[in-house]
Coordinates of C-alpha atoms in Angstrom, one line a residue:
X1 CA 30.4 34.4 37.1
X2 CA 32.4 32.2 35.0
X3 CA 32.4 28.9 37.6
X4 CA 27.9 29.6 38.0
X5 CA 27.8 29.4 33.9
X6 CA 30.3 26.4 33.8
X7 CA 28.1 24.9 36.8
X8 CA 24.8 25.9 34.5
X9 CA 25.8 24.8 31.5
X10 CA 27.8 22.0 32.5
X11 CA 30.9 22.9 30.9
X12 CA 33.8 20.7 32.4
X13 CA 35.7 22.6 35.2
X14 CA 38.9 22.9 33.4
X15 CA 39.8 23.2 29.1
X16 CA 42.2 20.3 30.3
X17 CA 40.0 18.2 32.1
X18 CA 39.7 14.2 30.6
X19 CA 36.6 13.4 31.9
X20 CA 33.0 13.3 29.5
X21 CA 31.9 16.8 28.7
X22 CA 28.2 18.1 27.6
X23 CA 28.1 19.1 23.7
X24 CA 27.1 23.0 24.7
X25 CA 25.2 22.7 20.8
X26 CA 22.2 21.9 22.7
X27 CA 22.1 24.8 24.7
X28 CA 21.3 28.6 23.9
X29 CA 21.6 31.2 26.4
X30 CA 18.8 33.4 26.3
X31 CA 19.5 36.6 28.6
X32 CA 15.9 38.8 28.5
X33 CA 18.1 42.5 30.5
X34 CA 16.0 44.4 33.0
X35 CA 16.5 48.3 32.8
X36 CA 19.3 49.7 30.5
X37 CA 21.7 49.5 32.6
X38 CA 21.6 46.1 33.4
X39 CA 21.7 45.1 29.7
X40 CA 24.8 47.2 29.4
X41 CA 26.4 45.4 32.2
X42 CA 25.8 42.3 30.8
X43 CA 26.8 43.4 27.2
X44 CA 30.2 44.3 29.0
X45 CA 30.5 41.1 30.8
X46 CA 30.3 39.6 27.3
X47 CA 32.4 42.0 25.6
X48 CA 34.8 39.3 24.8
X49 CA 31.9 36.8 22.8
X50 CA 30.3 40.1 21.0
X51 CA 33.9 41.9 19.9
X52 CA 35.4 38.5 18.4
X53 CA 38.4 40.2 17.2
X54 CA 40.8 37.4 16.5
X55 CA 43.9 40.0 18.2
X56 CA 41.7 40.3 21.2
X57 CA 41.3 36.3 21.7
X58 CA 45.1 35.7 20.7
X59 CA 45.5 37.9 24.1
X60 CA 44.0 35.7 25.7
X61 CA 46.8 32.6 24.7
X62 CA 48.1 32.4 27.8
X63 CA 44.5 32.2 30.0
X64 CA 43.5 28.8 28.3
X65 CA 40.4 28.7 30.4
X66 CA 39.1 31.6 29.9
X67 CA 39.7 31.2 25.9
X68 CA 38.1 27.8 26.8
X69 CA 35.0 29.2 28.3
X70 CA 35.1 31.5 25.6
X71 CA 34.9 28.6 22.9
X72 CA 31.8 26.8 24.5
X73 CA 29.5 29.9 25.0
X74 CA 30.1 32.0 22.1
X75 CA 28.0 30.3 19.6
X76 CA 24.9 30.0 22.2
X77 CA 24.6 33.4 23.8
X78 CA 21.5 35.9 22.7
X79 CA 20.9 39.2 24.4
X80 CA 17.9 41.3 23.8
X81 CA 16.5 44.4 24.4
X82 CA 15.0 46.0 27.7
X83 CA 11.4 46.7 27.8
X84 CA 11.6 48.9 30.6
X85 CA 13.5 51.1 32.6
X86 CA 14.5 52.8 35.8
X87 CA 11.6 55.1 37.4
X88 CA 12.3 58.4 38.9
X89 CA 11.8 58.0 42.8
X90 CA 8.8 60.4 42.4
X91 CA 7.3 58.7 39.6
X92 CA 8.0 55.3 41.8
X93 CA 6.1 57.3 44.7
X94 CA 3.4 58.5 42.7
X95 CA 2.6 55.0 41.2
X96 CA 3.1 53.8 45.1
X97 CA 0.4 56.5 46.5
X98 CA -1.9 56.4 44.1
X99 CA -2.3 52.8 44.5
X100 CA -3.1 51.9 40.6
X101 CA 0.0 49.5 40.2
X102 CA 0.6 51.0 36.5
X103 CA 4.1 49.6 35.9
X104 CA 6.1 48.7 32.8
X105 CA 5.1 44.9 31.6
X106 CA 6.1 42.1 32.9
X107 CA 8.3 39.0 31.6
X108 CA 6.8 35.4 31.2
X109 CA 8.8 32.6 29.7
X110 CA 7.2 29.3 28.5
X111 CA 9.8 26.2 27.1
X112 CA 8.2 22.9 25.6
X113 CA 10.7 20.4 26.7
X114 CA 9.3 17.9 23.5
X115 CA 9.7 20.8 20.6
X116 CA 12.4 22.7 22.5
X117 CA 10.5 26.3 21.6
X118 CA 10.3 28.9 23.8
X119 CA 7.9 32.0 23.9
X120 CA 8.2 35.3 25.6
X121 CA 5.1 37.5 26.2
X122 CA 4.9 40.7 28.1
X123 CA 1.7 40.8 29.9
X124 CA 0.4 44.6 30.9
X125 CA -1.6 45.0 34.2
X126 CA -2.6 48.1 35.6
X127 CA -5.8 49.4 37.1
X128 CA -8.1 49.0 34.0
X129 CA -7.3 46.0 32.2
X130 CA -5.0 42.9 32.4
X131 CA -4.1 41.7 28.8
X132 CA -1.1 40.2 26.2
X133 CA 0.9 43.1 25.4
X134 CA 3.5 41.4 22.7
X135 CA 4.5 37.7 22.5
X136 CA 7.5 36.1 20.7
X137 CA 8.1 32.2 19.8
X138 CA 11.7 31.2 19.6
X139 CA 12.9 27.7 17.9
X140 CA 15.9 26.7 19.8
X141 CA 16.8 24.4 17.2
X142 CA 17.7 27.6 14.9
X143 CA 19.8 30.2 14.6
X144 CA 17.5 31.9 12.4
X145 CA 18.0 35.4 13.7
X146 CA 14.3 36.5 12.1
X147 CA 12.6 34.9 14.9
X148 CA 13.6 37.4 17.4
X149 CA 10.7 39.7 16.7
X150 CA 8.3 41.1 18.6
X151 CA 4.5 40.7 17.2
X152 CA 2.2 43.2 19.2
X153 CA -1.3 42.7 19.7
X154 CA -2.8 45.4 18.1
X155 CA -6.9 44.7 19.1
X156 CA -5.6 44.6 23.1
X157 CA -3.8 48.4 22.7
X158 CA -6.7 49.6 21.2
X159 CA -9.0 48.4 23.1
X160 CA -7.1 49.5 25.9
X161 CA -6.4 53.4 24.6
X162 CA -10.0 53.8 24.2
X163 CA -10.7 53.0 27.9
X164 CA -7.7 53.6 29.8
X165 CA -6.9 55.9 32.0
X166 CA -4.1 59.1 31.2
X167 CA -1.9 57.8 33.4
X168 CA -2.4 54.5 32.5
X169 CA -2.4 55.6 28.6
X170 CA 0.9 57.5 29.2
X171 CA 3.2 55.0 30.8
X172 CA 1.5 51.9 28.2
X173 CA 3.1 54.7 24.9
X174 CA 6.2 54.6 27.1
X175 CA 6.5 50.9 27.6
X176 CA 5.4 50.7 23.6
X177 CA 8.4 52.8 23.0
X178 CA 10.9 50.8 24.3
X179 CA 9.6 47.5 22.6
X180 CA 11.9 47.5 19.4
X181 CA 10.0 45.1 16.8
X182 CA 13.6 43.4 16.5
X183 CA 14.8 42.7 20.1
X184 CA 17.9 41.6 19.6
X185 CA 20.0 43.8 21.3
X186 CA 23.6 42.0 21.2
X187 CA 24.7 39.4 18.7
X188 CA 28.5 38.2 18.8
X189 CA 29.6 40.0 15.9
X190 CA 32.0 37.4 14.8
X191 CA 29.0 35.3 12.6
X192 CA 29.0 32.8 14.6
X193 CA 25.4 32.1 13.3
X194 CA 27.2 30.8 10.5
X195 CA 26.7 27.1 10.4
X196 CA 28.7 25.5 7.3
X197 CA 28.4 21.8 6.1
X198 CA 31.3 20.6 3.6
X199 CA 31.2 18.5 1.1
X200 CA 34.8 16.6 0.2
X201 CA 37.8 16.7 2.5
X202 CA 40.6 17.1 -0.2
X203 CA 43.6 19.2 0.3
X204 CA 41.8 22.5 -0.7
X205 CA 38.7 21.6 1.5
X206 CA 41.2 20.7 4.4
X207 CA 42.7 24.0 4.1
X208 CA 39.6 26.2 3.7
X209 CA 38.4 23.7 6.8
X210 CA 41.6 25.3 8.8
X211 CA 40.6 28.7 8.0
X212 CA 37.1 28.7 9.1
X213 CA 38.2 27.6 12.6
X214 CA 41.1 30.1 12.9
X215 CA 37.9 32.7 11.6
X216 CA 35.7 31.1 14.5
X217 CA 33.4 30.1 11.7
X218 CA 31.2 26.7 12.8
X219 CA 31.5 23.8 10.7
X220 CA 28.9 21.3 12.0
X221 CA 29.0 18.5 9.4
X222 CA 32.0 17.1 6.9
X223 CA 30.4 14.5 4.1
X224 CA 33.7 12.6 2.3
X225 CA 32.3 8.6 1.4
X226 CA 36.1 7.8 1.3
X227 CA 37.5 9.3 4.6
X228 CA 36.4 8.3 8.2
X229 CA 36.5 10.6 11.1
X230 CA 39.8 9.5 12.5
X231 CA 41.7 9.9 9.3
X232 CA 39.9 13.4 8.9
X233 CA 41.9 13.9 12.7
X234 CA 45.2 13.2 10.5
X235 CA 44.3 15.0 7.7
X236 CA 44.2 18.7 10.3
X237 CA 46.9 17.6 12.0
X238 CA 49.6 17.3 9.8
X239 CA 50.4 19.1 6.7
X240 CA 53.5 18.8 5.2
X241 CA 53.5 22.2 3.5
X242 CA 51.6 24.3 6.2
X243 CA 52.5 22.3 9.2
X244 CA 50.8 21.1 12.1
X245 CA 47.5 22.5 13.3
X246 CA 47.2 23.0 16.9
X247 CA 44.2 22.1 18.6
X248 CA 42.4 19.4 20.1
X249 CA 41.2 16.8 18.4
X250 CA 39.4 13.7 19.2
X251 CA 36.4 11.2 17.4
X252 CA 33.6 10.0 19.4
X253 CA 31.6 7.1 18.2
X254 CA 32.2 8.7 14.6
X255 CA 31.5 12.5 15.3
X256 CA 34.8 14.5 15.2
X257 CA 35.5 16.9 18.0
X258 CA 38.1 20.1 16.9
X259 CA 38.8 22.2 20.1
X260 CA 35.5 20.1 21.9
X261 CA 33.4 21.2 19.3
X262 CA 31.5 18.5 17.7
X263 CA 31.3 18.0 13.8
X264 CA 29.1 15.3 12.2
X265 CA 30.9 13.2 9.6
X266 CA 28.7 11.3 7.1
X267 CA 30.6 9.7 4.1
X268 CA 27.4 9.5 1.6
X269 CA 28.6 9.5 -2.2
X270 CA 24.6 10.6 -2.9
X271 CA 24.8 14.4 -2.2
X272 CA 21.2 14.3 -1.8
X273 CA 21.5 11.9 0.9
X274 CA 23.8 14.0 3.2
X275 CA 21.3 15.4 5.8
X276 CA 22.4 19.1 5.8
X277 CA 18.9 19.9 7.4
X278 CA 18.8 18.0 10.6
X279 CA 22.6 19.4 11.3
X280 CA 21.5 22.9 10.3
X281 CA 23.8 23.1 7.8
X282 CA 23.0 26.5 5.7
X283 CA 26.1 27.3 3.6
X284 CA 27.9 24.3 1.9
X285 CA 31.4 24.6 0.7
X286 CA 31.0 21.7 -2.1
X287 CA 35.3 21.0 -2.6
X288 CA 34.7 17.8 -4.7
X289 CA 35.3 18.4 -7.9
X290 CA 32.7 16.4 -8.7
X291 CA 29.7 18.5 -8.1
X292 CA 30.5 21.9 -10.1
X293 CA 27.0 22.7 -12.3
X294 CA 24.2 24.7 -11.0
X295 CA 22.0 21.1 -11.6
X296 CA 24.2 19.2 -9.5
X297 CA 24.8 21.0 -7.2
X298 CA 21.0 21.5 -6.5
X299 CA 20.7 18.4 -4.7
X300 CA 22.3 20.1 -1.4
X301 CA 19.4 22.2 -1.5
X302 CA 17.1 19.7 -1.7
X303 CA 19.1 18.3 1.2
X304 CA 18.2 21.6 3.1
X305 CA 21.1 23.9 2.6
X306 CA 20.9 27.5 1.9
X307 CA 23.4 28.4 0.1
X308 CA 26.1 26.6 -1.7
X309 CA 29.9 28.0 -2.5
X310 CA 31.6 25.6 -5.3
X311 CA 35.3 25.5 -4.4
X312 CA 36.3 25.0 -7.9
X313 CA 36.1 25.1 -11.4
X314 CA 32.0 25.5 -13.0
X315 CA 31.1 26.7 -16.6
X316 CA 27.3 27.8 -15.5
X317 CA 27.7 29.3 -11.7
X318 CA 27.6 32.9 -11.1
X319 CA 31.6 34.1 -10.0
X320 CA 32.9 36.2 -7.4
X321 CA 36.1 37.4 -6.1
X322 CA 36.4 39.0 -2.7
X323 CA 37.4 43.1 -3.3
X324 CA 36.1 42.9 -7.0
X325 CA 33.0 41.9 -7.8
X326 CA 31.0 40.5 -4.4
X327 CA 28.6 43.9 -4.6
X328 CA 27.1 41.9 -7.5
X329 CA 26.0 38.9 -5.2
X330 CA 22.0 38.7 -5.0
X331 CA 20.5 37.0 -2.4
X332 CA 18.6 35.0 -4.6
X333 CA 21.9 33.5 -6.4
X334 CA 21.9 30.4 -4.3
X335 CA 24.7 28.4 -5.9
X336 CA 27.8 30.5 -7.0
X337 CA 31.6 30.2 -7.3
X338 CA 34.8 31.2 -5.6
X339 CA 36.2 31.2 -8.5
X340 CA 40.1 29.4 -9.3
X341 CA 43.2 30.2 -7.3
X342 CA 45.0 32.6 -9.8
X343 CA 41.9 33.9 -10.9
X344 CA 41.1 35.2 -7.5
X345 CA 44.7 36.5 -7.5
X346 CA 44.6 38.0 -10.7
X347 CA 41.2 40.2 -10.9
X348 CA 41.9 42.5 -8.1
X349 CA 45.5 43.6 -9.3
X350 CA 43.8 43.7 -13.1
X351 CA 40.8 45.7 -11.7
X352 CA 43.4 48.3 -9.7
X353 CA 45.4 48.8 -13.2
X354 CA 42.1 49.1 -15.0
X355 CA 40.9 51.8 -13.3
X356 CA 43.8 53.7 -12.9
X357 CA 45.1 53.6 -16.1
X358 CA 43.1 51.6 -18.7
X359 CA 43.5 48.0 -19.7
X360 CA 43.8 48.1 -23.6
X361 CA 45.1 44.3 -23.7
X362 CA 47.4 42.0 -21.7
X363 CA 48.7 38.5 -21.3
X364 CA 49.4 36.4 -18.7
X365 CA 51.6 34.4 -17.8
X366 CA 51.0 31.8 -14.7
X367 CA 54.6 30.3 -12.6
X368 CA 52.3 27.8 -10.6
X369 CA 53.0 25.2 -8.1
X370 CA 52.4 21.7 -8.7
X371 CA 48.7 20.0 -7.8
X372 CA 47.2 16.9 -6.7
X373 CA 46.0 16.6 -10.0
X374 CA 49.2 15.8 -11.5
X375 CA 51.3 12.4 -11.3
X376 CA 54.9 12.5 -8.7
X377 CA 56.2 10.4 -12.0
X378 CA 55.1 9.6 -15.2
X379 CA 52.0 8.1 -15.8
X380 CA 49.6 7.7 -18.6
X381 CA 47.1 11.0 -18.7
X382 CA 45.0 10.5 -22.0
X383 CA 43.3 13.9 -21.4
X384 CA 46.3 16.1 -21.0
X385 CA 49.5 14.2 -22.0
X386 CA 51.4 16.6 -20.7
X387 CA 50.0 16.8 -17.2
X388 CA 50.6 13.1 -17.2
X389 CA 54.4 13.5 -16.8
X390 CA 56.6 14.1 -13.2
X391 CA 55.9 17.1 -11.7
X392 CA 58.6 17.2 -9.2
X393 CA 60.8 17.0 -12.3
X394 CA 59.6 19.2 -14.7
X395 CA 58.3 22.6 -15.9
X396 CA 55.2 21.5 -17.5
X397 CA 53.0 23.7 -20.0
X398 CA 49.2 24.0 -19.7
X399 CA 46.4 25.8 -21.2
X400 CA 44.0 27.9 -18.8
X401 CA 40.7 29.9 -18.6
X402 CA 41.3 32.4 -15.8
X403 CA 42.4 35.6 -18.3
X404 CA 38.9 34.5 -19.6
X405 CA 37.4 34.3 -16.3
X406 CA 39.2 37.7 -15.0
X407 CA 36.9 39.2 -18.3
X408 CA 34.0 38.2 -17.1
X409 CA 34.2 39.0 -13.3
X410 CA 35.5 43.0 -14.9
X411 CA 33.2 43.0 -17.9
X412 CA 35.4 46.1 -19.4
X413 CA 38.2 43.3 -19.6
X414 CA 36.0 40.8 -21.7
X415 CA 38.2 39.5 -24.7
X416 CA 41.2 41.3 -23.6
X417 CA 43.4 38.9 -21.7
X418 CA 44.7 35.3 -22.4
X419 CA 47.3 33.7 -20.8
X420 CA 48.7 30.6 -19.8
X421 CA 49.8 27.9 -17.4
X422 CA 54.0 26.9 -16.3
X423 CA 53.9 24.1 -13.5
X424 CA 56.8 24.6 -11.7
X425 CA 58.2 21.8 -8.6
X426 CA 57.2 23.7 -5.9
X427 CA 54.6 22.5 -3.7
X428 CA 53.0 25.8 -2.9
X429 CA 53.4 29.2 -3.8
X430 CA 52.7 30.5 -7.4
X431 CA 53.5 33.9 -9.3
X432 CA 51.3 35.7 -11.9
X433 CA 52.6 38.0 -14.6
X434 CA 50.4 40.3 -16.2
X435 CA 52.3 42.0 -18.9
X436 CA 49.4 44.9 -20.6
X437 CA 49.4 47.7 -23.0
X438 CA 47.7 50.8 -21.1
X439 CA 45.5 53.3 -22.4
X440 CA 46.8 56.3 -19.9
X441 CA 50.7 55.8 -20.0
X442 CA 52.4 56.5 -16.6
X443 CA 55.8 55.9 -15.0
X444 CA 56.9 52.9 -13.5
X445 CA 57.2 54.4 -10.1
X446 CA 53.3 56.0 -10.5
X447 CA 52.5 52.2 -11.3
X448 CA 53.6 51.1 -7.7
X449 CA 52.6 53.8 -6.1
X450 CA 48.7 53.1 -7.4
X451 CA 48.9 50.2 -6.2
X452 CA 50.4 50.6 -3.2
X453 CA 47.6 53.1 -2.2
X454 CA 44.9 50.6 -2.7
X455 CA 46.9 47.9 -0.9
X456 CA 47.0 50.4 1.7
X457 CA 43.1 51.2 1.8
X458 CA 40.2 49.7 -0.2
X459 CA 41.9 46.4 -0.8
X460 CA 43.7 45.8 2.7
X461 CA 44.1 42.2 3.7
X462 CA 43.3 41.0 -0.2
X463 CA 45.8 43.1 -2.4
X464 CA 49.3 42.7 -0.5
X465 CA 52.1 44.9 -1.5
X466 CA 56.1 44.6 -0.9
X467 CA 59.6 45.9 -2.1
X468 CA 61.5 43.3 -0.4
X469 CA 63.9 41.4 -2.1
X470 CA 61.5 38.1 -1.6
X471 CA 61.2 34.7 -3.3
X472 CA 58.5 32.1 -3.1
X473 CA 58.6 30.1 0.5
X474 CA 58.4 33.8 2.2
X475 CA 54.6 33.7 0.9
X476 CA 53.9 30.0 2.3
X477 CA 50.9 30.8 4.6
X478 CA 50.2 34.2 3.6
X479 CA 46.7 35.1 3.4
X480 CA 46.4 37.8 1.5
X481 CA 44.8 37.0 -2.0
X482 CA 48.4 38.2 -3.9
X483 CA 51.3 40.1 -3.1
X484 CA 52.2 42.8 -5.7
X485 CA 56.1 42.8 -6.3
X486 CA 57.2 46.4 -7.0
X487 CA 61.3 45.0 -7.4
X488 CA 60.5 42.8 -10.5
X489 CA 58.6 45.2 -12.2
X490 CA 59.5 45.9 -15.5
X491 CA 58.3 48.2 -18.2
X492 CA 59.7 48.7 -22.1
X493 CA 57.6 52.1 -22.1
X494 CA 54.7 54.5 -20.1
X495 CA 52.3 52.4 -22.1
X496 CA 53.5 48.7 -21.6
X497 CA 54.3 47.6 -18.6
X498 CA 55.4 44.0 -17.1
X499 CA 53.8 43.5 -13.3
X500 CA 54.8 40.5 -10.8
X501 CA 52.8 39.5 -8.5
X502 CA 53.1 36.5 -5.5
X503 CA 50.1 34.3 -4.2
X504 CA 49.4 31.2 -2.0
X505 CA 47.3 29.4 -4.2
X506 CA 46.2 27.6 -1.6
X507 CA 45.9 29.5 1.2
X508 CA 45.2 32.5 0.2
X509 CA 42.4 31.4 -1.5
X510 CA 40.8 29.2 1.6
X511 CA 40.7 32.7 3.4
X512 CA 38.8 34.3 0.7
X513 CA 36.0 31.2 0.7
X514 CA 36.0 31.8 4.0
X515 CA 35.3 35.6 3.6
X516 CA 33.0 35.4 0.8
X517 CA 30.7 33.0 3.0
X518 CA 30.6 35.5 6.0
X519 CA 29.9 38.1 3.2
X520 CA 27.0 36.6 2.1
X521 CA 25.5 36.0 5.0
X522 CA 25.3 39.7 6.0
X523 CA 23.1 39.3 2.9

């Protein structure tokens, strides 16, 4: 099966084959099932695209053309519903004898090469009338999954209960049974409808880049106006704190290629000139810095985007952090924020306390790795004068809003926590300390052991918990949004109690952009 779909689709025989390949984005699979059980055969022979569990395809490591094969169809395959099924052989005989050819309906498809839509009808024909049962259009320039509806028409099926015959009547309720108004009746699970556009290519949107494509999420455009497509090759490649990304990787005639999937690359300075609707860009991870107000960051919807996700710091966007607050998110919210590294490590270990044992006050205090935005040596910075000397050299001071933030993301935390900054030279890595005053006093060890519970259950995979004796580099590529530290825990009384805490400030919080996109398209 594999070898007819590569012939099909003209997918290059081999993942290691040189020679010119087919970009599989202007294909889509359509695969209309007969009975039941041939929709659950092919569901099976699919399991693979529709389970999309990353352990399931890191199985498959050693099989690199299957995984390849895997890669090319699992953005393009649809599967939809039966609308019939198997007859008994004595219903099959009676409709044989009698001679009145009442069957379920059949299939036609019509394709416009010059729009590149589709329609499927179901035409009924039995003994008393011949007519349009239910039609569907389908843009195969979308991924919309809203055009995979049935629309039935009505004036036909009354017409034709009035004057039918019983038999006839019968077996046209059955076949109306079995036409589900939304015929989809597979979907790879894994989002891969998902189509992201980003705007800026800086460290943190070259990281949140990587974990969209170990997520199997699809980026199909990058806009930087200082970075061309090869250097954006160099920029995945090599990183000299999270090391080098395998893959392949390739530019042709300016488009980027990751693992033969092709990314557009536009370097436009005017967001509103970036064409995020004729890539089909819906959910735009704007990593700039430039673009972080609700009016700014308009223009991408103007530019056709759905949704936009601000990868830094805004005063006016809605916030949310994965496991805290995203059960606030509206669909109509169309431009929000991911909020700041430590803030998205600090509001689910504040919210945990919180509701365990009351948050009367607390500060914080912030050991954080160094950042792009400060200078190797010393170098003039008139807005920060601090900031404006060596960070590989020194511990540096700086002022912060995330205590502020954390109070607005947990509204029963509003005007209750301030802290601030330490940049340390490390170049990833940081450590929170949240030191609070508790309403409900408890025991050090009943302290862990909350938290442990919840980094056990509801917060799995964001809320990480260890009693190692660990130091920063063990947390270098950990994804998990912080890593609670029940060793250096310390508390002066039940009531006041010190609580460490680990993050990758950078990766951790790439995977939870990542996350928060997928949630909010569920929306």
């Amino acid at each position: 099966m594999s070898e007819n779909l590569k012939t099909i689709l003209r997918i290059c025989s081999r993942a290691s084959d040189q020679s010119e390949y087919y970009d599989l984005g202007d294909f889509q699979l359509l695969i209309g099932a007969g009975d039941i059980n041939e929709s659950r055969v092919i569901d099976s022979a699919f399991a693979l695209i529709n389970e999309n569990k990353q352990e399931t395809i890191r199985a498959l490591s050693e099989h690199k053309d299957a995984l390849f094969l895997y890669k090319q169809l699992v953005n393009q395959i649809i599967v939809l519903k039966p609308v019939t099924r198997n007859l008994t052989n004595a219903e099959e005989g009676r409709s044989r004898a009698t001679d009145r050819g009442v069957d379920f309906p059949s299939v036609e498809l019509q394709y416009c090469c010059r729009s590149k839509t589709g329609a499927l009808l179901l035409h009924w024909s039995s003994y008393t009338a011949n007519f349009l049962l239910v039609w569907m259009n389908i843009d195969l320039g979308t991924n919309s999954l809203s055009q995979y509806l049935w629309h039935i028409e009505t004036q036909n099926v009354k017409r034709f209960l009035s004057e039918g015959r019983p038999l006839e009547v019968k077996r046209l309720y059955q076949a109306l049974d079995l036409i589900a108004i939304n015929a989809l009746y597979s979907y790879p699970r894994g989002l891969a409808n998902i189509k992201i556009g980003k705007n800026g290519f800086s460290r943190i949107g070259q990281l949140i880049f990587r974990c969209t494509l170990e997520q199997d999420i699809q980026v199909v455009a990058i806009n930087d106006p200082f970075i061309p497509a090869d250097y954006m090759v160099y920029l995945i490649k090599y990183n000299s704190t999270h090391g080098r990304f395998k893959g392949e990787f390739s530019t042709i005639k300016g488009k980027l290629f990751v693992n033969r999937n092709k990314i557009n690359v536009h370097n436009e300075k005017d967001s509103s000139n970036i064409p995020w609707s004729e890539v089909g860009a819906e959910y735009i991870v704007e990593s700039t810095g430039v673009f972080t107000t609700i009016a700014k960051c308009r223009s991408h919807l103007h530019a056709g985007a759905k949704k936009v996700i601000i990868a830094a710091s805004s005063v006016d966007s809605p916030m949310f952090v994965m496991g805290v607050n995203e059960d606030k998110y509206r669909e109509n919210q169309t431009i929000i924020l991911a909020t700041s590294y430590t803030t998205n490590a600090l509001a689910p270990l504040a919210k945990v306390v919180h509701e365990k044992f009351g948050i009367i006050e607390g500060l914080i205090t912030t050991i954080h790795s160094y950042t792009v935005a400060q200078k190797t040596v010393d170098e003039s910075s008139n807005k920060n004068w601090r900031n404006g000397r060596g960070a590989t050299q020194n511990i540096i001071p700086s002022s912060t809003d995330d205590a502020k933030a954390v109070g607005k993301i947990i509204p029963d935390l509003n005007g209750k926590l301030t802290g601030i900054y330490f940049h340390v030279p490390t170049p990833s890595v940081s450590a929170t300390d949240l030191t609070v005053r508790l309403n409900k006093g408890a025991k050090y060890e009943e302290v862990c052991a909350a938290i442990k519970e919840v980094a056990n259950g509801s917060l799995k995979g964001i809320l990480g918990y260890t009693d190692d004796q660990v130091i920063s580099t063990d947390f270098i590529g950990d994804t998990h949004s912080l890593i609670f530290d029940a060793t250096a825990v310390i508390s002066l009384n039940d009531n006041f109690v010190k609580l460490i805490s680990w993050y990758d400030n950078e990766y951790g919080y790439s995977n939870r952009v990542v996350e928060l996109i997928k949630y909010i398209a569920k929306k």
